[in-house]
Short mmCIF file of C-alpha atoms in Angstrom, two decimals:
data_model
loop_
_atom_site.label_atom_id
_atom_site.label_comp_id
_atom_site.label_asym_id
_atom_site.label_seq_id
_atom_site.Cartn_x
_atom_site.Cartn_y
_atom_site.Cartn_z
CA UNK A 175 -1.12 4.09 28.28
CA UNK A 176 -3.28 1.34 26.55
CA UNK A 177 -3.48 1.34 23.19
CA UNK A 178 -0.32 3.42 22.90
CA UNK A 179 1.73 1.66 20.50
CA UNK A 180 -1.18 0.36 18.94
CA UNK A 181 0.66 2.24 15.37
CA UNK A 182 3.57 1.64 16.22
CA UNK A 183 5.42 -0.77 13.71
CA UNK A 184 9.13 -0.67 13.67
CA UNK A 185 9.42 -2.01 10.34
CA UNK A 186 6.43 0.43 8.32
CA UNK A 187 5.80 3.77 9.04
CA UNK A 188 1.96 4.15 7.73
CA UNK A 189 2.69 7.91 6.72
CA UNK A 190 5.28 7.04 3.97
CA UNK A 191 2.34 5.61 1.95
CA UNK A 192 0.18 9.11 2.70
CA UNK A 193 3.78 11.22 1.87
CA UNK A 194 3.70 8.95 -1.28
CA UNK A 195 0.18 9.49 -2.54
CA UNK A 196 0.34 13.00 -1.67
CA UNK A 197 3.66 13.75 -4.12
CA UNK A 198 1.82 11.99 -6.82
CA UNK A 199 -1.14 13.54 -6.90
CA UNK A 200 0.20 16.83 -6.67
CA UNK A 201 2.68 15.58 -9.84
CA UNK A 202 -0.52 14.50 -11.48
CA UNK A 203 -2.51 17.72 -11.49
CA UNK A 204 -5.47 15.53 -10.98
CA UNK A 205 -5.54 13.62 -13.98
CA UNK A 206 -5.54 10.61 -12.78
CA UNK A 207 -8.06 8.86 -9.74
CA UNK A 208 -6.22 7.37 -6.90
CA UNK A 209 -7.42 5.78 -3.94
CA UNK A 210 -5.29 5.02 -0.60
CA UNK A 211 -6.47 2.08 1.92
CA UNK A 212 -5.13 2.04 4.81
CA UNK A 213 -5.54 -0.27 7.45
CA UNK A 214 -4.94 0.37 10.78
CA UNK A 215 -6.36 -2.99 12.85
CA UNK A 216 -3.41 -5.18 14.35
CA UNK A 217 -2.84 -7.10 11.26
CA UNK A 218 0.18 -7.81 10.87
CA UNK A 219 2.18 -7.68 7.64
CA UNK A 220 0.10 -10.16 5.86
CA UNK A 221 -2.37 -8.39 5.78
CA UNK A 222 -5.84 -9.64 7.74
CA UNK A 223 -5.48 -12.70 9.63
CA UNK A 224 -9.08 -14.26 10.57
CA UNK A 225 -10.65 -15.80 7.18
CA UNK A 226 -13.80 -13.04 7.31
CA UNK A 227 -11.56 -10.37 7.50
CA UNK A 228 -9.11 -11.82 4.72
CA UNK A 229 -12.54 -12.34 2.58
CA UNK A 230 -13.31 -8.40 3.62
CA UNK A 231 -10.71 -7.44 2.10
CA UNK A 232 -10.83 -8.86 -0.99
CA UNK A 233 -14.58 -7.86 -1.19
CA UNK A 234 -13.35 -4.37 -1.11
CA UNK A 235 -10.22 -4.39 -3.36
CA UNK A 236 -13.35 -6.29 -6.34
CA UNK A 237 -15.76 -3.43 -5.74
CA UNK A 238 -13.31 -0.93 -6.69
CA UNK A 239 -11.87 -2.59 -9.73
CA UNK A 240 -15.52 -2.75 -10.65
CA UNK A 241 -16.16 0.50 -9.64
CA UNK A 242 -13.80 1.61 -11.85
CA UNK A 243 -15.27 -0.75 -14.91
CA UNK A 244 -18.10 0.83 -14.74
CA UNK A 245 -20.09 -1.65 -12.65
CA UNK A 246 -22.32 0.06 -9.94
CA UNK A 247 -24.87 -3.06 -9.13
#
């Protein structure tokens, strides 16, 4: 089928992270915020490869860390 090993990455399984995030919030009872990105375009494992995408992605990680300054505008 198309598109069928389109998740399919022999060397990271992108449900570990989820399992991961899961424990620790449950160990956490809450007190702390979390956030998991996941990415699930054809990549690679360096992360985005096109120089629009690489500078999407590093829009998005500095509106969180602002986000979580404080910094809504």
């Amino acid at each position: 089928m198309p598109g069928q090993d389109l998740f399919h990455d022999s060397q990271v399984m992108y449900w570990e992270p989820a399992k991961y995030v899961a424990k620790y919030a449950r160990d956490s009872n809450g007190s702390q915020y979390m956030i998991l990105k996941t990415n699930m375009n054809p990549a690679g494992h360096g992360g985005a490869s096109g120089r629009y995408d690489r500078l999407h992605e590093t829009a998005f990680d500095y509106a969180y860390f602002l986000t979580q300054m404080g910094i809504q505008d």
